[in-house]
PDB file of C-alpha atoms and ligand atoms in Angstrom:
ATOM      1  CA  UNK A 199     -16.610  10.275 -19.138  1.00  0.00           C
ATOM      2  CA  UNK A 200     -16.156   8.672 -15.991  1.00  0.00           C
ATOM      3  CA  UNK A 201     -16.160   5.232 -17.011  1.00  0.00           C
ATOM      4  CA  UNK A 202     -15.200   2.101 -14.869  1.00  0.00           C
ATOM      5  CA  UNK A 203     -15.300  -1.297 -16.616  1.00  0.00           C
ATOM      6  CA  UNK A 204     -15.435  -4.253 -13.797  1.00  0.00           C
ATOM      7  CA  UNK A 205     -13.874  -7.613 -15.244  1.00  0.00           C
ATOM      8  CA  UNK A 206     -13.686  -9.745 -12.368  1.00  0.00           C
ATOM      9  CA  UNK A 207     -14.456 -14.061 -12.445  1.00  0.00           C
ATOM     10  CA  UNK A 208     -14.882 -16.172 -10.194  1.00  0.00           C
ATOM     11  CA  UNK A 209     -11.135 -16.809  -8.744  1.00  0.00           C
ATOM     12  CA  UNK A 210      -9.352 -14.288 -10.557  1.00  0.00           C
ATOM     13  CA  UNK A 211      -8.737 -10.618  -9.154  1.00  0.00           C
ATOM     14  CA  UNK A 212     -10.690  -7.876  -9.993  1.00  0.00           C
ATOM     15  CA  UNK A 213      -9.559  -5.121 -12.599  1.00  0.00           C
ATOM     16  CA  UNK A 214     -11.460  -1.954 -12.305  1.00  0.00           C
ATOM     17  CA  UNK A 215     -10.093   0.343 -15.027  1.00  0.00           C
ATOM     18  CA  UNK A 216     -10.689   4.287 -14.274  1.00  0.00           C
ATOM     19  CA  UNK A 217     -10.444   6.908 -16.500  1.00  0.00           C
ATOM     20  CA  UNK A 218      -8.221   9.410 -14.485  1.00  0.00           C
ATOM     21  CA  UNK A 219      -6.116   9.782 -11.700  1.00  0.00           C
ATOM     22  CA  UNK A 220      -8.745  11.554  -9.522  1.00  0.00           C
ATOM     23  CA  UNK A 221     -11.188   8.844 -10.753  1.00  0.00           C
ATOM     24  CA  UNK A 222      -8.536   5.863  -9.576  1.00  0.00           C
ATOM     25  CA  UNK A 223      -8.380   8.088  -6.143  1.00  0.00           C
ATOM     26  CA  UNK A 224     -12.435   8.216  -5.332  1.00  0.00           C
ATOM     27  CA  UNK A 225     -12.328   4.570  -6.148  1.00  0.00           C
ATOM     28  CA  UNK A 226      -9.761   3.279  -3.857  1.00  0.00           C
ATOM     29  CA  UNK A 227     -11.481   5.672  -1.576  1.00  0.00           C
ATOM     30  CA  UNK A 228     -14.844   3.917  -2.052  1.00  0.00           C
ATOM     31  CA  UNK A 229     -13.336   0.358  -1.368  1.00  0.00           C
ATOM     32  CA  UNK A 230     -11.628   1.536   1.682  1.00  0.00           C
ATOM     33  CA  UNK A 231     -14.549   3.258   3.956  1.00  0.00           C
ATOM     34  CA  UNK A 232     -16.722   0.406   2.441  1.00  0.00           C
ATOM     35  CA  UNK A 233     -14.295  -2.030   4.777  1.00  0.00           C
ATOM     36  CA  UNK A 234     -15.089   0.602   7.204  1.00  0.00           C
ATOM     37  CA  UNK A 235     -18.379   0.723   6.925  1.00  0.00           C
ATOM     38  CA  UNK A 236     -19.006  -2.866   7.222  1.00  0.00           C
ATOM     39  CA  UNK A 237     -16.177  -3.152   9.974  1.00  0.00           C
ATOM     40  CA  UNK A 238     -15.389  -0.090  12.046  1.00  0.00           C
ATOM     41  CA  UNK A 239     -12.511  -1.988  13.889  1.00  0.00           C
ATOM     42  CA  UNK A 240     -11.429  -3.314  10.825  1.00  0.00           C
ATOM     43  CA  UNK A 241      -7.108  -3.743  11.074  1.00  0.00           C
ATOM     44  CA  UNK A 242      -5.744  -1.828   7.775  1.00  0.00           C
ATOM     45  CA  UNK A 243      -2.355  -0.862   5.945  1.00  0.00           C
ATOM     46  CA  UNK A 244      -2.132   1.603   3.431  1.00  0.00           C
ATOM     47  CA  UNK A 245       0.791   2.793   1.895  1.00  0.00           C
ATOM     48  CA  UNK A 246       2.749   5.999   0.913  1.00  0.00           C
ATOM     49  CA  UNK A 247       4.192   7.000  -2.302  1.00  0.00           C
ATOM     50  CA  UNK A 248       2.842   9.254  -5.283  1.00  0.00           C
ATOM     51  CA  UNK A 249      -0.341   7.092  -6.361  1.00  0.00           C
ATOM     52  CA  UNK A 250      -2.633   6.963  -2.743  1.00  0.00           C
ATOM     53  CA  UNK A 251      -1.803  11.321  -2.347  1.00  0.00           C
ATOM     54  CA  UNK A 252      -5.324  11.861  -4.092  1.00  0.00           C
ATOM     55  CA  UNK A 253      -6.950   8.733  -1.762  1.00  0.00           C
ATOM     56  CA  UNK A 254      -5.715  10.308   1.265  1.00  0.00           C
ATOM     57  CA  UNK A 255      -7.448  13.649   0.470  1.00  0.00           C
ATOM     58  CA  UNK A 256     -10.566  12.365  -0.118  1.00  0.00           C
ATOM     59  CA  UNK A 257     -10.267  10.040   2.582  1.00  0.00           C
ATOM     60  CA  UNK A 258      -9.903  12.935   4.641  1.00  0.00           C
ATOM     61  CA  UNK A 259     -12.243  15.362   3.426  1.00  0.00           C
ATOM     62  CA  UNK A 260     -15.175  12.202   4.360  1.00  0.00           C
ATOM     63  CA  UNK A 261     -13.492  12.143   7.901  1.00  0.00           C
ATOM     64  CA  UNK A 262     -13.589  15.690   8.446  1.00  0.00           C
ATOM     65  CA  UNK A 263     -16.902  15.839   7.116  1.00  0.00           C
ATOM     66  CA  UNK A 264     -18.344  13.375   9.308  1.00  0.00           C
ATOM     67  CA  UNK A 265     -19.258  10.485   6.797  1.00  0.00           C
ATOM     68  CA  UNK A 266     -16.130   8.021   7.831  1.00  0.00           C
ATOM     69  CA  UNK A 267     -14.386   7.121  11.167  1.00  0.00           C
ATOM     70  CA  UNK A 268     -11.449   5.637  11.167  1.00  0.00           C
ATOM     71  CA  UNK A 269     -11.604   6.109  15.373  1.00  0.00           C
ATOM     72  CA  UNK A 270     -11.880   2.179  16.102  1.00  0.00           C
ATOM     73  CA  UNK A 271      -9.933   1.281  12.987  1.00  0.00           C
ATOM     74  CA  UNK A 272      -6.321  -0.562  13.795  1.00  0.00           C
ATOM     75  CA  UNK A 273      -3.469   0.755  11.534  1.00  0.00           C
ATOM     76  CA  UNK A 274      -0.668  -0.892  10.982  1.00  0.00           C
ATOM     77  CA  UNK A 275       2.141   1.265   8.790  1.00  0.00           C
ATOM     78  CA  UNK A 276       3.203  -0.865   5.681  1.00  0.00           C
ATOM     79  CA  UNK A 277       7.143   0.062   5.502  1.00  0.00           C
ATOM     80  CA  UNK A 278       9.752   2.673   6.415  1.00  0.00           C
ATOM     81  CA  UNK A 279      13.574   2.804   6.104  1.00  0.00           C
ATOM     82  CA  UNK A 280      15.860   1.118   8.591  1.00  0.00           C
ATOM     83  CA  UNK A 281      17.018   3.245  11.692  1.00  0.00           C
ATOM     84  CA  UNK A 282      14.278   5.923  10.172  1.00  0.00           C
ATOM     85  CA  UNK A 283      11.944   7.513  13.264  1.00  0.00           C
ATOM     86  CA  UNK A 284       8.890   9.244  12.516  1.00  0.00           C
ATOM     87  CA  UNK A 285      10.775  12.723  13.364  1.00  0.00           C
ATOM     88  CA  UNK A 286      13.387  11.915  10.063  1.00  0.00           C
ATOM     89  CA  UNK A 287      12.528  14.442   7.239  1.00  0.00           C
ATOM     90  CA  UNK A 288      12.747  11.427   4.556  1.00  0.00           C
ATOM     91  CA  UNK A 289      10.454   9.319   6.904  1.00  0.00           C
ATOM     92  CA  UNK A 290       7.529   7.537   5.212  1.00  0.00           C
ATOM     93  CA  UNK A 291       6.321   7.680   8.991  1.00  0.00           C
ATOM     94  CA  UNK A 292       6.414  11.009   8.652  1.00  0.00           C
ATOM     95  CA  UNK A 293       5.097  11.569   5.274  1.00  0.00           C
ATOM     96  CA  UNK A 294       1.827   9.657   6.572  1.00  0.00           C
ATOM     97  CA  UNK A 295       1.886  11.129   9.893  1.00  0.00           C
ATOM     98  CA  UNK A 296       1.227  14.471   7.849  1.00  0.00           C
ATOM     99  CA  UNK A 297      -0.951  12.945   4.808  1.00  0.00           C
ATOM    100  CA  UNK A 298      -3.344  11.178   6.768  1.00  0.00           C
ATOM    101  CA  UNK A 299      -3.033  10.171  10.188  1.00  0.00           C
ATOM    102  CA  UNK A 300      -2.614  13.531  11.477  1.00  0.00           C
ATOM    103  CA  UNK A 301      -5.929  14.920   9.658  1.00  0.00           C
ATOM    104  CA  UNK A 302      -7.985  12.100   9.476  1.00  0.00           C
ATOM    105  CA  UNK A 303      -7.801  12.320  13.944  1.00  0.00           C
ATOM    106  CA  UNK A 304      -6.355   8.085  14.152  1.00  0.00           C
ATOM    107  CA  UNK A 305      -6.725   7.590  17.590  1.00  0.00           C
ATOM    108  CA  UNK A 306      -2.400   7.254  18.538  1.00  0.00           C
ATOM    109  CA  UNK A 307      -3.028   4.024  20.247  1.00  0.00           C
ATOM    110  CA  UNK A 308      -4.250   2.645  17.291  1.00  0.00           C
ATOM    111  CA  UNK A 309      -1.504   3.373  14.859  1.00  0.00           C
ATOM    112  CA  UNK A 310       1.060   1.176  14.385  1.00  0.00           C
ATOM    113  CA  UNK A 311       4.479   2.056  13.747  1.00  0.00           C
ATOM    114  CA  UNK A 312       6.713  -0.184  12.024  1.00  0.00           C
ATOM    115  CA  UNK A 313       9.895  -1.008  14.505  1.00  0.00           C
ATOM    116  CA  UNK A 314      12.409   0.178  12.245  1.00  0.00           C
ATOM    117  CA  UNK A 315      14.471   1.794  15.271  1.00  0.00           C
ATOM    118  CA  UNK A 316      14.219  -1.416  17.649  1.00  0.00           C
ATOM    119  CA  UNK A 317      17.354  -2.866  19.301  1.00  0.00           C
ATOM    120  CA  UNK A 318      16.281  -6.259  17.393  1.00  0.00           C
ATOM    121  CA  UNK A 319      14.925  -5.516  14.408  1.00  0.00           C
ATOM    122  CA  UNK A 320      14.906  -9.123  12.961  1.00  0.00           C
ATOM    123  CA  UNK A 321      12.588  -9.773  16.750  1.00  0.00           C
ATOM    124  CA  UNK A 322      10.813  -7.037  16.140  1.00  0.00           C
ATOM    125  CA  UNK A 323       9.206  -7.782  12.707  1.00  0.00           C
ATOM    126  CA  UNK A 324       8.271 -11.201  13.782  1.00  0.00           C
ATOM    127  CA  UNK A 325       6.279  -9.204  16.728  1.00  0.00           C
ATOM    128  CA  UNK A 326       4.799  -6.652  14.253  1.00  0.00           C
ATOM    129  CA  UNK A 327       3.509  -9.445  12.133  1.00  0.00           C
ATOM    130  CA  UNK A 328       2.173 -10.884  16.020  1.00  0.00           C
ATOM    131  CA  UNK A 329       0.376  -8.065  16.532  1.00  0.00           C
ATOM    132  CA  UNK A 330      -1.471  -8.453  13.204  1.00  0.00           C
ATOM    133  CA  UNK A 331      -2.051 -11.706  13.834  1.00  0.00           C
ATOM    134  CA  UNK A 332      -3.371 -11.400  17.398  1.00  0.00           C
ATOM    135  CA  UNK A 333      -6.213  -8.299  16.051  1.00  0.00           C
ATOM    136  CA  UNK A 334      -7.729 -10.883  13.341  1.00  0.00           C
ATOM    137  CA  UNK A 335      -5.239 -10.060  10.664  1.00  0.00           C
ATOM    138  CA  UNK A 336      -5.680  -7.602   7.608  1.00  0.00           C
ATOM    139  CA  UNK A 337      -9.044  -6.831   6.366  1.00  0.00           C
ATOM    140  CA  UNK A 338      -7.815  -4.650   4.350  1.00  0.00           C
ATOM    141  CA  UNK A 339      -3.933  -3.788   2.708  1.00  0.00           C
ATOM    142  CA  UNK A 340      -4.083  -1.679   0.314  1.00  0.00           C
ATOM    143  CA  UNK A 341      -0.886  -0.982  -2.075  1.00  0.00           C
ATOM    144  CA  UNK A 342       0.802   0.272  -4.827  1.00  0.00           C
ATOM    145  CA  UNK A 343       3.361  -1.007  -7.506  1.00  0.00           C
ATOM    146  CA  UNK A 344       6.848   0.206  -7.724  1.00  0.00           C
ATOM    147  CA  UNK A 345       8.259   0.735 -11.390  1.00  0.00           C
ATOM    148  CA  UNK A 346      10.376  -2.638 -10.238  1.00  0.00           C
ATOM    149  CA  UNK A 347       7.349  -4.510  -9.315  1.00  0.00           C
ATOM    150  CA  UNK A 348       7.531  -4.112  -5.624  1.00  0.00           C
ATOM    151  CA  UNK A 349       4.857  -4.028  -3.072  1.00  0.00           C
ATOM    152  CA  UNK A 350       5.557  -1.966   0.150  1.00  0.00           C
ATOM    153  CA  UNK A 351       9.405  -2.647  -0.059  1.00  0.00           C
ATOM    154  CA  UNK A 352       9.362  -6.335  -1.039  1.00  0.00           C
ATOM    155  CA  UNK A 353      11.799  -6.048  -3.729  1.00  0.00           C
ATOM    156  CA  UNK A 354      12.115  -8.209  -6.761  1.00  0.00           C
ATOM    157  CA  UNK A 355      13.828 -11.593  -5.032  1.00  0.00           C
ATOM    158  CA  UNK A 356      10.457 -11.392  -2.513  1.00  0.00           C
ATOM    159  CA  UNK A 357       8.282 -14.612  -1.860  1.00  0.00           C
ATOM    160  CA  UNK A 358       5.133 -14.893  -1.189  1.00  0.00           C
ATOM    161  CA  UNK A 359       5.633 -16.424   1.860  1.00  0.00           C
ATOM    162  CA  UNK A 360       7.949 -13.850   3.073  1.00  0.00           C
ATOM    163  CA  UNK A 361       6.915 -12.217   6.642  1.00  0.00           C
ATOM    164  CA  UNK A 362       7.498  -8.595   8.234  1.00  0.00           C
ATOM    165  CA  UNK A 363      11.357  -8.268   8.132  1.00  0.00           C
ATOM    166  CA  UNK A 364      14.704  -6.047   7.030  1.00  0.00           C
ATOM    167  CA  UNK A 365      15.492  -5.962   3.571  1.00  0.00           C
ATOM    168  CA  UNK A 366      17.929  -4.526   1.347  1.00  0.00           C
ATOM    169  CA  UNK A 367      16.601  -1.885  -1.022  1.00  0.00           C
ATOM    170  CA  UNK A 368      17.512  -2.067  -4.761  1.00  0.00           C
ATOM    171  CA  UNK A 369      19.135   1.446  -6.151  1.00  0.00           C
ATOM    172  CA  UNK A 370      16.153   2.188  -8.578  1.00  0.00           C
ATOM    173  CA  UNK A 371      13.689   2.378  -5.545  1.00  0.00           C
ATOM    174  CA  UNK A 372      16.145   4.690  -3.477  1.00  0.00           C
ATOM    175  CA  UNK A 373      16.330   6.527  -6.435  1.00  0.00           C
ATOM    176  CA  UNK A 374      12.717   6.943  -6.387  1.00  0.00           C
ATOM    177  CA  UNK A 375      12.167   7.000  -2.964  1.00  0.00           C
ATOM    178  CA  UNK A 376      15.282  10.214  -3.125  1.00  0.00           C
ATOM    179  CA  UNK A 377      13.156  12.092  -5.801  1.00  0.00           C
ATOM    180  CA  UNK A 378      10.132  12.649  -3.517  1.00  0.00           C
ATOM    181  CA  UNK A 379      12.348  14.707  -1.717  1.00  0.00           C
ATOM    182  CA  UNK A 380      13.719  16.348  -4.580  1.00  0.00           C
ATOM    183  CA  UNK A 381      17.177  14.209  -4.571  1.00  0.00           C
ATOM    184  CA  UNK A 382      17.975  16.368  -1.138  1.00  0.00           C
ATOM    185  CA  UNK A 383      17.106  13.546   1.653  1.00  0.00           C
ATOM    186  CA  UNK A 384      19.958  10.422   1.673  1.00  0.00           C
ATOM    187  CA  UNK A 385      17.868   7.351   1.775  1.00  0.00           C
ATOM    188  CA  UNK A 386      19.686   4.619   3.729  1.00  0.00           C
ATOM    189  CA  UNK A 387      20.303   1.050   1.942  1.00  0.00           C
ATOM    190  CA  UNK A 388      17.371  -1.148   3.950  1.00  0.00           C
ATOM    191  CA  UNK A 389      13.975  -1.015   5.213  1.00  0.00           C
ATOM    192  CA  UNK A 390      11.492  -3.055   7.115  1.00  0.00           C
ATOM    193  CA  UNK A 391       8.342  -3.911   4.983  1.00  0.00           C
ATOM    194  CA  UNK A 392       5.331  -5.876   5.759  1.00  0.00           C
ATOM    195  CA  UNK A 393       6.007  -9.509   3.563  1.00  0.00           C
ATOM    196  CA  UNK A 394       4.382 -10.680   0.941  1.00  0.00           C
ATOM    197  CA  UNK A 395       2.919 -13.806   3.135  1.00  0.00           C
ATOM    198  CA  UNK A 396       0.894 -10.745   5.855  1.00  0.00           C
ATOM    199  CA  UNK A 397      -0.117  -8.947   2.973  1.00  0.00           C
ATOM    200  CA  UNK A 398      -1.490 -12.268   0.968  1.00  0.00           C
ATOM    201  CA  UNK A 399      -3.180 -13.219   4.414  1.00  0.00           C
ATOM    202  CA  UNK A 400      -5.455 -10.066   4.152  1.00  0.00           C
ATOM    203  CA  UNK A 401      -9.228 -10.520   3.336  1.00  0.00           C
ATOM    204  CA  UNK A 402      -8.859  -7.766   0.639  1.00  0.00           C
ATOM    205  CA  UNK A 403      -6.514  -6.281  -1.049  1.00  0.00           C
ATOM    206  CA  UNK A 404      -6.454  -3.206  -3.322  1.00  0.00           C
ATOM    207  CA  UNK A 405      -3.706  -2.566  -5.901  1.00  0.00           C
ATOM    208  CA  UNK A 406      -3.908   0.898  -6.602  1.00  0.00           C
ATOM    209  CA  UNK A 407      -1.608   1.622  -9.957  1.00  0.00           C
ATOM    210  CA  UNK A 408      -1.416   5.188 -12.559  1.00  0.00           C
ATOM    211  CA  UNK A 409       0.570   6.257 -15.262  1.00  0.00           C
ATOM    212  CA  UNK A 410       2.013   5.109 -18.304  1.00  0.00           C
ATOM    213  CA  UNK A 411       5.342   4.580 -16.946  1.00  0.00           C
ATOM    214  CA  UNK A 412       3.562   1.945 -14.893  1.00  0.00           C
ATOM    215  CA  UNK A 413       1.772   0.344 -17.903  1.00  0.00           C
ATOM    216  CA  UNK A 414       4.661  -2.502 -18.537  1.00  0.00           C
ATOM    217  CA  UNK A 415       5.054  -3.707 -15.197  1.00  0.00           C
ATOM    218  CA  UNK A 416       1.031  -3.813 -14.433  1.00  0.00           C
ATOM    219  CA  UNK A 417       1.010  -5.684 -17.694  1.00  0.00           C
ATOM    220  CA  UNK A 418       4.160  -8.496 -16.323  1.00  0.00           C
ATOM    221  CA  UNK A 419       2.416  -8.274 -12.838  1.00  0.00           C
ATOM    222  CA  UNK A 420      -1.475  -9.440 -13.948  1.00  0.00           C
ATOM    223  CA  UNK A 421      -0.465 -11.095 -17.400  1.00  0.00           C
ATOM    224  CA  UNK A 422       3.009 -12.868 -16.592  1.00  0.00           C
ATOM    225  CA  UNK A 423       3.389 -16.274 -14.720  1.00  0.00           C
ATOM    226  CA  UNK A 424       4.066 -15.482 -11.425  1.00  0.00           C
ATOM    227  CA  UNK A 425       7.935 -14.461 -10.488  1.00  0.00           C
ATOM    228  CA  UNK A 426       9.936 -13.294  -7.746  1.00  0.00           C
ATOM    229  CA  UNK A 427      11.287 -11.351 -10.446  1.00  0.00           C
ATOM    230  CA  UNK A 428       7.902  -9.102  -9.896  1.00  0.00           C
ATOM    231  CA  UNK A 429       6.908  -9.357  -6.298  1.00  0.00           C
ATOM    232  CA  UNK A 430       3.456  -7.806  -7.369  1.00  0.00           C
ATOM    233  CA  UNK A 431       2.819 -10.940  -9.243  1.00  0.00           C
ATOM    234  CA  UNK A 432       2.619 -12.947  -5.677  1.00  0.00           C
ATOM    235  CA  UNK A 433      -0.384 -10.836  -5.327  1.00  0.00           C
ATOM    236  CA  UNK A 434      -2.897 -12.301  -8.221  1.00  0.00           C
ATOM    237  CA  UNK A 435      -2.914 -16.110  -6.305  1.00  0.00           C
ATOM    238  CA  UNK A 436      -5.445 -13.597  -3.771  1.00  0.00           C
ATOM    239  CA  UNK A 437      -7.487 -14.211  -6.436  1.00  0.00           C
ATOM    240  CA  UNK A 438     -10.751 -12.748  -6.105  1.00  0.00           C
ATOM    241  CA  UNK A 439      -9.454 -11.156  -2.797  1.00  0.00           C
ATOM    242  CA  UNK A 440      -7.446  -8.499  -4.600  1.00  0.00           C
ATOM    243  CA  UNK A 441      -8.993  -5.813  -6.070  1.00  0.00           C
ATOM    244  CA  UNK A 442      -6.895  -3.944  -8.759  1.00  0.00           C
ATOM    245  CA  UNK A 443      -7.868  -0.419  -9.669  1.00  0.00           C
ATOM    246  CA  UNK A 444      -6.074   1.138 -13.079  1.00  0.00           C
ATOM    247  CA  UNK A 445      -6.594   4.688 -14.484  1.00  0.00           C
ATOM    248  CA  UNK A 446      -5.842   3.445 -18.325  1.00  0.00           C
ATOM    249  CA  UNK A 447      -2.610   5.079 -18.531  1.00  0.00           C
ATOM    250  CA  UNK A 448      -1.804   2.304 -16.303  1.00  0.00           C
ATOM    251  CA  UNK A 449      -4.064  -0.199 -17.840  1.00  0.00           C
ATOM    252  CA  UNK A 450      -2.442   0.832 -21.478  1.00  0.00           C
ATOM    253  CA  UNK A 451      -0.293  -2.287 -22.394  1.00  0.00           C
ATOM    254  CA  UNK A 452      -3.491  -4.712 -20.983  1.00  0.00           C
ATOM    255  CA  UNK A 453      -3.973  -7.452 -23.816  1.00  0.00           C
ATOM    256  CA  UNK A 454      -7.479  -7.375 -22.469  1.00  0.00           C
ATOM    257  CA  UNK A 455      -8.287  -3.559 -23.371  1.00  0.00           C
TER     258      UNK A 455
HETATM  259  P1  PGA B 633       4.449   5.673  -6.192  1.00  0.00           P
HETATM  260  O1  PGA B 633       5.194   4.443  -5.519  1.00  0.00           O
HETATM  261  O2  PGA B 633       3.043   5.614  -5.700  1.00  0.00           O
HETATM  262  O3  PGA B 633       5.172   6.871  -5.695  1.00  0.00           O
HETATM  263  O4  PGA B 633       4.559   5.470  -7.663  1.00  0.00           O
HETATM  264  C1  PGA B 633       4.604   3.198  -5.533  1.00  0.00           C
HETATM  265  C2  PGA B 633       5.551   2.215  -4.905  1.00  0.00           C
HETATM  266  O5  PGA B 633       6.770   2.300  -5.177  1.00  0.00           O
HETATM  267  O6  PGA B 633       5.094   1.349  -4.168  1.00  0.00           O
END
């Protein structure tokens, strides 16, 4: 069964639940090259992580086969360690250098890469956010939810006001972010992250989310007041904006299912 139930009102996001992870992955697919399609030059993050691997493939396999062009698309990257350049093994520059940007042909001058080396980085993320700002903003950020709640690398503590800047990364996310490497890569202690406030400014926004292990903090993040405490929560005052796509592993704890 490949069954997707739609529960969107007026004002409030949109759930889509998903049967499977390859189901969640055509999905968020689908809802990016239909940005595309309706906007070719449309200004996009995406993000890196476990959960968008299967949207990246097929997002490349449409590319390659000539039914999406990302070629006057403006990508902006959505986070990366402090001090981390593209060439760093336990880069997330890297990791989407090789995932997508690489095969699905981005034009180089229209990637954007996050100024985690700059001289200035506090200078440098207020640009970054500039440069957003100055190509119409986001029609399109797409993210996922860390097992703390974060989006991108806005941490629990994160506003929804907060802007591009430096931030300190709790231990359970280097933890996770050590494990994609298999433990062997030493993740520094801060990042730079696209805020909250850039990501909220976006036209649409697509919370991509699977597993079990996720199933709590989905459940706090679309069924809890609002908190700092969860810096996904920030995202639901997008209302109908965001777009959240479950497999039901993820969906599980929903008082709604
Ligand atoms: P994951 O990470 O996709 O690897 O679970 C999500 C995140 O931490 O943002």
């Amino acid at each position: 069964m490949n069954m997707a139930e739609d529960a969107g009102v007026a004002h409030s996001p949109i759930v889509s639940v998903v049967e499977h992870y390859d189901d969640l992955s055509q999905r968020a697919a689908e809802a990016v090259a239909a940005v595309l399609g309706r906007k070719p030059d449309a200004v996009v993050t995406l993000p890196t992580g476990d959960t968008p691997v299967g949207m990246y493939q097929e997002l490349v396999r449409r590319i390659q086969a000539g039914e999406l062009d990302f070629g006057r698309a403006q990508f902006f990257c959505l986070d990366d360690y402090l001090g981390a350049t593209p060439e760093d093994e336990a880069s997330l520059t890297r990791w989407l250098r090789a995932e997508f940007l690489i095969p699905g042909n981005l034009p180089e001058n229209h990637i954007h890469y996050i100024p985690t080396v700059a001289d200035n980085p506090a200078l440098a993320a207020a640009g970054y956010d500039r440069q957003i700002e100055d190509l119409g903003g986001f029609d399109l950020a797409v993210v996922g939810l860390g097992p703390n709640g974060h989006i991108g690398f806005n941490e629990p503590g994160s506003l929804p006001t907060d802007s591009t800047r430096v931030v300190e990364l709790e231990a359970a996310t280097r933890n996770q972010s050590a494990a994609y490497w298999d433990g062997k890569a030493d993740i520094p202690t801060q990042a730079m992250t696209i805020g909250l406030g850039t990501i909220l400014k976006a036209r649409q926004i697509v919370l991509i989310v699977s597993g079990k292990n996720k199933a709590e903090i989905v459940r706090a993040t679309l069924e809890d007041p609002a908190t700092a405490d969860v810096p996904g929560s920030w995202l639901v005052q997008a209302g109908e904006r965001l777009h959240v796509i479950l497999d039901q592993d993820a969906a599980s704890l929903l008082s709604t299912r």
